[in-house]
mmCIF file of C-alpha atoms in Angstrom:
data_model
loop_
_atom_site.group_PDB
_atom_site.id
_atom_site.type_symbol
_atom_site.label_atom_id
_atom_site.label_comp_id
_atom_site.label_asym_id
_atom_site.label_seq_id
_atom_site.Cartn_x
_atom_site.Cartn_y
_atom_site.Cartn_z
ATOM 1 C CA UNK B 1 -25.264 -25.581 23.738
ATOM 2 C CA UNK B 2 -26.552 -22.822 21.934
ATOM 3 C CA UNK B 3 -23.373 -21.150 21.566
ATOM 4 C CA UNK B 4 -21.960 -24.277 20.031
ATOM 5 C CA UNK B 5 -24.926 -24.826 17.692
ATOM 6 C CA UNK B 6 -24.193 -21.065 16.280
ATOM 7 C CA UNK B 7 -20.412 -22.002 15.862
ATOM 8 C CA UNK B 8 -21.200 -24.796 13.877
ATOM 9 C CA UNK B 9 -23.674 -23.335 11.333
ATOM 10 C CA UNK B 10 -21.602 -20.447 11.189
ATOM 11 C CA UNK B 11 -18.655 -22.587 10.450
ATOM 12 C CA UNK B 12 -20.907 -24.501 7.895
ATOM 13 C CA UNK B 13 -21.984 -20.984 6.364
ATOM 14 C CA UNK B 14 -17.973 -20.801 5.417
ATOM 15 C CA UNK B 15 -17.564 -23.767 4.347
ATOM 16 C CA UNK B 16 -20.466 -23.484 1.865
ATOM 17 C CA UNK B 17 -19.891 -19.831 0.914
ATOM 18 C CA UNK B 18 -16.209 -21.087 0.046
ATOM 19 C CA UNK B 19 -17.951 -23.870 -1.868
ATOM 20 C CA UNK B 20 -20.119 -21.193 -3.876
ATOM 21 C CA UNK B 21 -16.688 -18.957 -4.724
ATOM 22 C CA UNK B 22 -15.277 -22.383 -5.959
ATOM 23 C CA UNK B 23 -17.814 -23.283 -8.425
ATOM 24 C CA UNK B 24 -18.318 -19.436 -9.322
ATOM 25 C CA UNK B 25 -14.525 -18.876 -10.238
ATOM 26 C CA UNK B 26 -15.089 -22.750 -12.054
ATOM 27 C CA UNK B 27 -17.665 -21.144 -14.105
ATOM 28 C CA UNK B 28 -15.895 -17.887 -14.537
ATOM 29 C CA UNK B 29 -12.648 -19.074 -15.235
ATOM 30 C CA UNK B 30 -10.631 -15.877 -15.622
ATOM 31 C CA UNK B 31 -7.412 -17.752 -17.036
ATOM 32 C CA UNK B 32 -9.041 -18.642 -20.303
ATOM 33 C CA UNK B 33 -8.120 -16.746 -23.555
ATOM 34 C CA UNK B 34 -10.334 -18.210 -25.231
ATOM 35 C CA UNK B 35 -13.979 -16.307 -25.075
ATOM 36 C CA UNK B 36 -16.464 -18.915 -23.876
ATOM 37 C CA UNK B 37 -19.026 -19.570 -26.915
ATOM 38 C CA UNK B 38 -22.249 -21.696 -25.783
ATOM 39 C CA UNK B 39 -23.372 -24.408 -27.429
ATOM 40 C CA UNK B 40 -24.901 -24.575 -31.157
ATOM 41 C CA UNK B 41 -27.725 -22.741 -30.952
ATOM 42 C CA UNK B 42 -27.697 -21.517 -34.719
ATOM 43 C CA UNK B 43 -30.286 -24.272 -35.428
ATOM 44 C CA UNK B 44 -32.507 -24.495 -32.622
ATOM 45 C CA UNK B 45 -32.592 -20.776 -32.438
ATOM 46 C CA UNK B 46 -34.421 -20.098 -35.413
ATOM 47 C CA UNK B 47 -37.327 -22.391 -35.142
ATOM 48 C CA UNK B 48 -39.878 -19.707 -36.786
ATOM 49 C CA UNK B 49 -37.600 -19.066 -39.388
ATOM 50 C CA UNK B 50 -39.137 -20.587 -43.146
ATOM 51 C CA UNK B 51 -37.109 -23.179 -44.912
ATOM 52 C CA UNK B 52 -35.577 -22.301 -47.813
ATOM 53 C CA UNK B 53 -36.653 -22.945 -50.976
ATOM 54 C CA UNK B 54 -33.889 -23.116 -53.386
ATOM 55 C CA UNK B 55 -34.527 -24.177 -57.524
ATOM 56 C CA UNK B 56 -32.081 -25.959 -58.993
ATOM 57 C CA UNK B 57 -30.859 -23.585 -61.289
ATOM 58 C CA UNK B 58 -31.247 -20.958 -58.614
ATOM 59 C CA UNK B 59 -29.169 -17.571 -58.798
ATOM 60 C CA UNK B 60 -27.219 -17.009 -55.799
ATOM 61 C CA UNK B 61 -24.840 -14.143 -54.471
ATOM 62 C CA UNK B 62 -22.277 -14.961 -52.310
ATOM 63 C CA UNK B 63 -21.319 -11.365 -50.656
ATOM 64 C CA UNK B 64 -18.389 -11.210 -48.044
ATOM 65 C CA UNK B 65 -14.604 -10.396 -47.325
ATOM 66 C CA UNK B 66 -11.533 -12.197 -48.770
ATOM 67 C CA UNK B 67 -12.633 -15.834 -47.664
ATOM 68 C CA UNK B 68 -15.351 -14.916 -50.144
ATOM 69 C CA UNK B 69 -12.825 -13.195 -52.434
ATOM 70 C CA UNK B 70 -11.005 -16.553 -52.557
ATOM 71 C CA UNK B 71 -7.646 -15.233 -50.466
ATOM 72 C CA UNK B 72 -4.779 -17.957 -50.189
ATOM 73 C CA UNK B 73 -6.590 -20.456 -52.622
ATOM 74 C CA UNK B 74 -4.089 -21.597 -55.663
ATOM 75 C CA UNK B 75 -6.609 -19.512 -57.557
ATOM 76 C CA UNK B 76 -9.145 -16.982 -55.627
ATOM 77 C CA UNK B 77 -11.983 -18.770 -58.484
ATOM 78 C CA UNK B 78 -11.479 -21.890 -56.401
ATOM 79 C CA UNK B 79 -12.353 -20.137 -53.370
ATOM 80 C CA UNK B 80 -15.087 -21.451 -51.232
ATOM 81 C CA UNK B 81 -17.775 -19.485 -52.777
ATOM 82 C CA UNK B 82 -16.634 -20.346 -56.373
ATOM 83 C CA UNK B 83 -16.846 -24.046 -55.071
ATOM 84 C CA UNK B 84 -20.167 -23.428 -54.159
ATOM 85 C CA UNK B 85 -21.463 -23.491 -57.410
ATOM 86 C CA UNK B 86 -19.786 -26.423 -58.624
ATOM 87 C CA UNK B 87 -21.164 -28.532 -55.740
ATOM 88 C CA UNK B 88 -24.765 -27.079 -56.060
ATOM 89 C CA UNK B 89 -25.328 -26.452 -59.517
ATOM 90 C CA UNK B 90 -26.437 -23.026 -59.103
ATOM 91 C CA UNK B 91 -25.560 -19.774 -61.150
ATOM 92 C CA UNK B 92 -23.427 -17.999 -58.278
ATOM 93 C CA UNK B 93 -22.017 -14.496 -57.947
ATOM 94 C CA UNK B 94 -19.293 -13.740 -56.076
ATOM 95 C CA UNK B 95 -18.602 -10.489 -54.597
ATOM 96 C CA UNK B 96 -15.630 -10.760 -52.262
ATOM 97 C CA UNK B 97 -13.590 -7.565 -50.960
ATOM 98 C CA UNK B 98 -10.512 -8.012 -49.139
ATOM 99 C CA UNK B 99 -10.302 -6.464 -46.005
ATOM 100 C CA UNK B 100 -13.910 -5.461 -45.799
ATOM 101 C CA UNK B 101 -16.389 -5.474 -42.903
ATOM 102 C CA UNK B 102 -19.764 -3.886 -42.321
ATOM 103 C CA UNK B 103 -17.822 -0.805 -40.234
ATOM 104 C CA UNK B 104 -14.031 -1.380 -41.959
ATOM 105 C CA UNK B 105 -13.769 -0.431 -45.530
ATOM 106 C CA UNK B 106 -11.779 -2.935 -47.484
ATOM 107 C CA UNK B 107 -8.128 -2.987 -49.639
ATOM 108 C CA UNK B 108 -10.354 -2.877 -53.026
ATOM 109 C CA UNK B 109 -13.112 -1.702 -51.929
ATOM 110 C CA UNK B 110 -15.414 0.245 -49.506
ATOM 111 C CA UNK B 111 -17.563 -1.244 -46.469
ATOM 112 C CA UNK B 112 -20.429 -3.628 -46.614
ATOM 113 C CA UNK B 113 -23.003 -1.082 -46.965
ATOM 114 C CA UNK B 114 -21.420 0.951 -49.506
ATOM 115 C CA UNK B 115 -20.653 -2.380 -51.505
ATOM 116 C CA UNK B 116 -24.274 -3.248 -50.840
ATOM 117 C CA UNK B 117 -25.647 0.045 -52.280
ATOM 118 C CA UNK B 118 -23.473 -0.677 -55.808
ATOM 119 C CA UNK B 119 -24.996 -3.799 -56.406
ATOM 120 C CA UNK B 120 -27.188 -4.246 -59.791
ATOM 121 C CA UNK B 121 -30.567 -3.747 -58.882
ATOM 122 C CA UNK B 122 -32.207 -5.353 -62.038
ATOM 123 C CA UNK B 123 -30.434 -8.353 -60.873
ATOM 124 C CA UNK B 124 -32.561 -11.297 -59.347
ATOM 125 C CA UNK B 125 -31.581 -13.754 -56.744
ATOM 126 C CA UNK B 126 -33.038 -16.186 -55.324
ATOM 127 C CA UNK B 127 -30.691 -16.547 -52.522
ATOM 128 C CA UNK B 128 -28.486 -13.852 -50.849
ATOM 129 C CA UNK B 129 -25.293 -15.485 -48.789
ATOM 130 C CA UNK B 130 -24.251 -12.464 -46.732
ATOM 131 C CA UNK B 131 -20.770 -13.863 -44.669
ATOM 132 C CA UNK B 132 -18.234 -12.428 -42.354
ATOM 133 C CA UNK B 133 -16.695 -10.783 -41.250
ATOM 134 C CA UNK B 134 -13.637 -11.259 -38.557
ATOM 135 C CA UNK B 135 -12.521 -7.481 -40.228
ATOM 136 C CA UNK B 136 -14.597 -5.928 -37.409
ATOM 137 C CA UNK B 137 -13.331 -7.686 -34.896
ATOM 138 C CA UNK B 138 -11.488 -4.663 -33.766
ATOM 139 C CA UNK B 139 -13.790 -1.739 -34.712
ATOM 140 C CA UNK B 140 -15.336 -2.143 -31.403
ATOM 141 C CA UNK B 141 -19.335 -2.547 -30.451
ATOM 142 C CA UNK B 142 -20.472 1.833 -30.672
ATOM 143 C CA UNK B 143 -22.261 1.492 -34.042
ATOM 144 C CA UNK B 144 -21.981 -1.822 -35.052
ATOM 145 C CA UNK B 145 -25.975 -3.412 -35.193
ATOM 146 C CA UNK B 146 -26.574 0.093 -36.803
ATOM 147 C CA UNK B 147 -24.293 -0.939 -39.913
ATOM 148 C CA UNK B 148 -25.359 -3.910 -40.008
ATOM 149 C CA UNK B 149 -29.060 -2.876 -40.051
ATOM 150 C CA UNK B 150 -28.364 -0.468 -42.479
ATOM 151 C CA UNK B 151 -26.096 -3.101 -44.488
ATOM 152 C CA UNK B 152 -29.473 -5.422 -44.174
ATOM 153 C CA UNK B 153 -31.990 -2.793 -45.566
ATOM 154 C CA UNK B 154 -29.630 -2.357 -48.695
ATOM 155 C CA UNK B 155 -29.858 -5.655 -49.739
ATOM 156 C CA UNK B 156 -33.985 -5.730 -48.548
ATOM 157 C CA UNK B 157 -34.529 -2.856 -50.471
ATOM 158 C CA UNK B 158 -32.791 -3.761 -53.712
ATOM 159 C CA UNK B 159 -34.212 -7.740 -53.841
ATOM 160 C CA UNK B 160 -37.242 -7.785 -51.798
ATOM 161 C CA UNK B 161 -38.040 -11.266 -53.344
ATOM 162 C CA UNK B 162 -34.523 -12.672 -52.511
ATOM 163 C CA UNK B 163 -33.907 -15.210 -49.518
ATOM 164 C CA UNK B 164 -31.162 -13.759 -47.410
ATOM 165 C CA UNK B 165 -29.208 -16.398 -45.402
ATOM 166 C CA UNK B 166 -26.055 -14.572 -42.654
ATOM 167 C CA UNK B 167 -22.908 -16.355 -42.491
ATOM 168 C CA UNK B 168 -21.556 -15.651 -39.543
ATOM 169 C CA UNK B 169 -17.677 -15.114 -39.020
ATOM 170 C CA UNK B 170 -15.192 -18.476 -39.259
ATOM 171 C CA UNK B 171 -12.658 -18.492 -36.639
ATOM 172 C CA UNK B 172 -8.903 -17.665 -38.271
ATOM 173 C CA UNK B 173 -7.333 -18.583 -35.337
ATOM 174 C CA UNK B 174 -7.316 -20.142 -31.893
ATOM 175 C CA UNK B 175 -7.660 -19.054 -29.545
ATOM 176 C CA UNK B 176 -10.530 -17.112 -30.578
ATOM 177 C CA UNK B 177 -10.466 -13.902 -30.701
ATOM 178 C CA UNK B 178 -13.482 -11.966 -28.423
ATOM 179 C CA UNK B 179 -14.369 -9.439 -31.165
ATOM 180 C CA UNK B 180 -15.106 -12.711 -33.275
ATOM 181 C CA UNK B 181 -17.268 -14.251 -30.838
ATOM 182 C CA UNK B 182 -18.642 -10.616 -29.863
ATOM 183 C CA UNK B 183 -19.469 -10.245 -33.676
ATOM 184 C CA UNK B 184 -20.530 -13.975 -33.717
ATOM 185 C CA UNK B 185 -23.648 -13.373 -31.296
ATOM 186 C CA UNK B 186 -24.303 -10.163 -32.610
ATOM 187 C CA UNK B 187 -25.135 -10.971 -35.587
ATOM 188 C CA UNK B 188 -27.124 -14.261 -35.136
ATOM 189 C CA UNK B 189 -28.954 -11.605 -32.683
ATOM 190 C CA UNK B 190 -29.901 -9.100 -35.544
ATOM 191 C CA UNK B 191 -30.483 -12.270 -37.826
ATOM 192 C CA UNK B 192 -33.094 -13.821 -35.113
ATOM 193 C CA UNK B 193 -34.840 -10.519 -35.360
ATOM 194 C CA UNK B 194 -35.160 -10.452 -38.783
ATOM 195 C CA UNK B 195 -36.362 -14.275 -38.540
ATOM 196 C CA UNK B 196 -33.627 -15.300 -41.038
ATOM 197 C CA UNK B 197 -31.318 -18.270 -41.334
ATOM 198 C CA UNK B 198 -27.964 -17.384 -39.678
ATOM 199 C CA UNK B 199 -25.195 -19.781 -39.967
ATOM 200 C CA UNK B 200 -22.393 -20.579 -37.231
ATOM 201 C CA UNK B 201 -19.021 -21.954 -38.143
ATOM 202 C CA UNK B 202 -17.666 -20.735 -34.702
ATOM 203 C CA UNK B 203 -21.028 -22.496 -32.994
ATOM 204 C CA UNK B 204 -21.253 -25.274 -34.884
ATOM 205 C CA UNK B 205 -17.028 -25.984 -34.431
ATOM 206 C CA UNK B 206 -16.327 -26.583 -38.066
ATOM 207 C CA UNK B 207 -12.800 -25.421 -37.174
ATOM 208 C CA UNK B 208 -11.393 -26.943 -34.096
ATOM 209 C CA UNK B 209 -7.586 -26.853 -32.950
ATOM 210 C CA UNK B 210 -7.818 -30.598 -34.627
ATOM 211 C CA UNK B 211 -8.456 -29.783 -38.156
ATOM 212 C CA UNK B 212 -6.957 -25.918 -37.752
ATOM 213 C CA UNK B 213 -3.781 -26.464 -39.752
ATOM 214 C CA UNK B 214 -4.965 -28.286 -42.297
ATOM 215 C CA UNK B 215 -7.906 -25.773 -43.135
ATOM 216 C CA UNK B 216 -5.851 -22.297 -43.027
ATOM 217 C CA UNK B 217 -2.636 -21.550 -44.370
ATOM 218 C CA UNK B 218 -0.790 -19.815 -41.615
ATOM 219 C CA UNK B 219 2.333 -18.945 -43.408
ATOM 220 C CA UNK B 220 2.251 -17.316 -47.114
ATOM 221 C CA UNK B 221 -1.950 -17.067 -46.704
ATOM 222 C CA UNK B 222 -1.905 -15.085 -43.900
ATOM 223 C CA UNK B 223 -4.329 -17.087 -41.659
ATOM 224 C CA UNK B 224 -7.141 -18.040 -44.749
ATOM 225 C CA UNK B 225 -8.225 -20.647 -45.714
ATOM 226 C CA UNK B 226 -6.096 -23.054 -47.574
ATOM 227 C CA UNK B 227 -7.174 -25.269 -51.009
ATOM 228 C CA UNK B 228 -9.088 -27.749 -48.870
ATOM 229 C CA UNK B 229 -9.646 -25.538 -46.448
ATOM 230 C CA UNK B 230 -12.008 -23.734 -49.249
ATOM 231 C CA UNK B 231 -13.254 -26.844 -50.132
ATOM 232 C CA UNK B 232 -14.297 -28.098 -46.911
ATOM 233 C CA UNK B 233 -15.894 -24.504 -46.035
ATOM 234 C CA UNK B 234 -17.870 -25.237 -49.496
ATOM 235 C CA UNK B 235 -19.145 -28.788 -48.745
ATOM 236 C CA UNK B 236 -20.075 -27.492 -45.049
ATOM 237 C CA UNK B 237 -21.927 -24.093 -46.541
ATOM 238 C CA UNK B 238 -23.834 -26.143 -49.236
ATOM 239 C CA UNK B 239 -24.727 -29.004 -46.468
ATOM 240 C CA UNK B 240 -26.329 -26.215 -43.996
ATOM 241 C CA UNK B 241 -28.242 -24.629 -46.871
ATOM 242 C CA UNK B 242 -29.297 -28.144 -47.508
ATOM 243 C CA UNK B 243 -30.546 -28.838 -44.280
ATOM 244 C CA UNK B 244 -32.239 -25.477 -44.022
ATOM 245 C CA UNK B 245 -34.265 -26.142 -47.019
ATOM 246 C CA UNK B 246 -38.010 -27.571 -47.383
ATOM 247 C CA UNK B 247 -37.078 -28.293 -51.023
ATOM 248 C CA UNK B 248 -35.672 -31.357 -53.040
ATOM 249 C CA UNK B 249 -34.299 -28.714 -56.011
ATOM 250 C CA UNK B 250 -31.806 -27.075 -53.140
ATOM 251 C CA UNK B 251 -28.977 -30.046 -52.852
ATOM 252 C CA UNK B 252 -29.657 -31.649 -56.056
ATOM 253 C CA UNK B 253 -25.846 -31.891 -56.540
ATOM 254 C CA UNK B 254 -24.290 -32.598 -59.669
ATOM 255 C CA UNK B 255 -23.288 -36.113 -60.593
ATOM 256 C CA UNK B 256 -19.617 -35.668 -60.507
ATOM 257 C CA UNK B 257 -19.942 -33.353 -57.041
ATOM 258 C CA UNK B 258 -18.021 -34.789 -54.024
ATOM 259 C CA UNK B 259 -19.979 -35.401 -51.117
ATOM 260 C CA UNK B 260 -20.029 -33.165 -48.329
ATOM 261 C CA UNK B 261 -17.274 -33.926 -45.479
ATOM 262 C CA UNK B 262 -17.633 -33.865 -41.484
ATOM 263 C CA UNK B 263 -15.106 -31.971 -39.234
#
């Protein structure tokens, strides 16, 4: 009797190990291409992070790559940053270099630091948008928090009084690429330890295979964002900065301003 009790917990032991390799390789799932991004965390994560407080007439700098720049808009002044300033009412630079990254220099320009470092100093913002950027997607992880840091001083050290909110990367394709969602966590990392905002389009879905081809032009726009695309990516930017703010000045839209859209 003995013998047969062994036989049968040993035979259960399979069974469950088997179960535990099931739900393991479930969990694992090594067929995906798609890198597995958790849940929106780009709000709850930054609970000791202040609200923003944004004046109406509040100068702004929007800082990035070509999405900033305005790529594959009918016009690169209607590009999502541009928009920005018609929906909010705020004075907003745009400084937008195609190709750029914090570690890739760009086609009209040099890297995010360098950029950074050329900025006027005796200007004064009130807010800093800092976004992108998928152009170090393939640069590879050696170095990268280290130009960011360094990216981040730059813009400390030039407008200490400034608000500084990180706009994290927006998916240009699906599936999405790893160094995107590498870049994607890295960043909101660096931004968590800085206690500022940081701002998820990949987390928070605002592209989705369901709204993909109407928001990017894949064919003569090389995979940017297309007329409503930058529209859209303006009415979800200004809603986020919205909700991040413990002011009634930031959102005071314009009266002729569309309302901001859902996925």
């Amino acid at each position: 009797m003995g013998s047969d009790r062994r036989a049968r917990n040993w035979g259960l032991s399979i069974v469950a190990g088997g179960v535990a390799a099931i739900v393991a390789l479930a969990a694992w799932q090594p067929w995906r291409t798609t890198p597995r991004v958790e849940a929106a965390t780009s709000v709850g994560a930054v609970a000791e992070v202040e609200p923003l407080s944004i004046p109406a007439d509040a100068d702004v700098l929007v800082f990035g790559d070509s999405w900033t720049y305005g790529s594959a808009a009918t016009l690169p002044t209607e590009g999502y940053a541009y928009r920005l300033g018609w929906l909010s009412g705020w004075n907003v630079t745009v400084d937008g270099v195609r190709g750029s990254g914090y570690m890739r220099p760009g086609y009209d320009g040099p890297d995010f630091r360098r950029r950074a470092e050329a900025l006027d100093p005796a200007a004064d913002y009130d807010l800093i948008v800092i976004q992108g950027s998928i152009n170090d997607r393939h640069q590879g992880e050696r170095g990268y928090r280290e130009a960011v840091d360094a990216t981040w001083n730059t813009f400390e050290r030039l407008y200490p009084r400034a608000q500084i909110v990180i706009f994290g990367p927006t998916p240009h394709e699906f599936p999405v690429d790893e160094g995107t969602a590498r870049i994607d966590g890295d960043l909101e990392a660096a931004a968590d330890a800085r206690h500022w905002w940081y701002i998820s389009p990949l987390q928070e879905q605002w592209l989705t295979p369901a709204n993909y081809l109407e928001m990017i032009d894949t064919g003569a726009g090389r995979k940017h964002p297309s007329d409503r695309g930058h529209e859209y990516l303006a009415e979800k930017l200004f809603a986020a900065l919205t909700e991040r703010s413990a002011t009634t000045d930031a959102g005071a839209t314009r009266d002729d301003a569309p309302e901001p859209v859902g996925p």
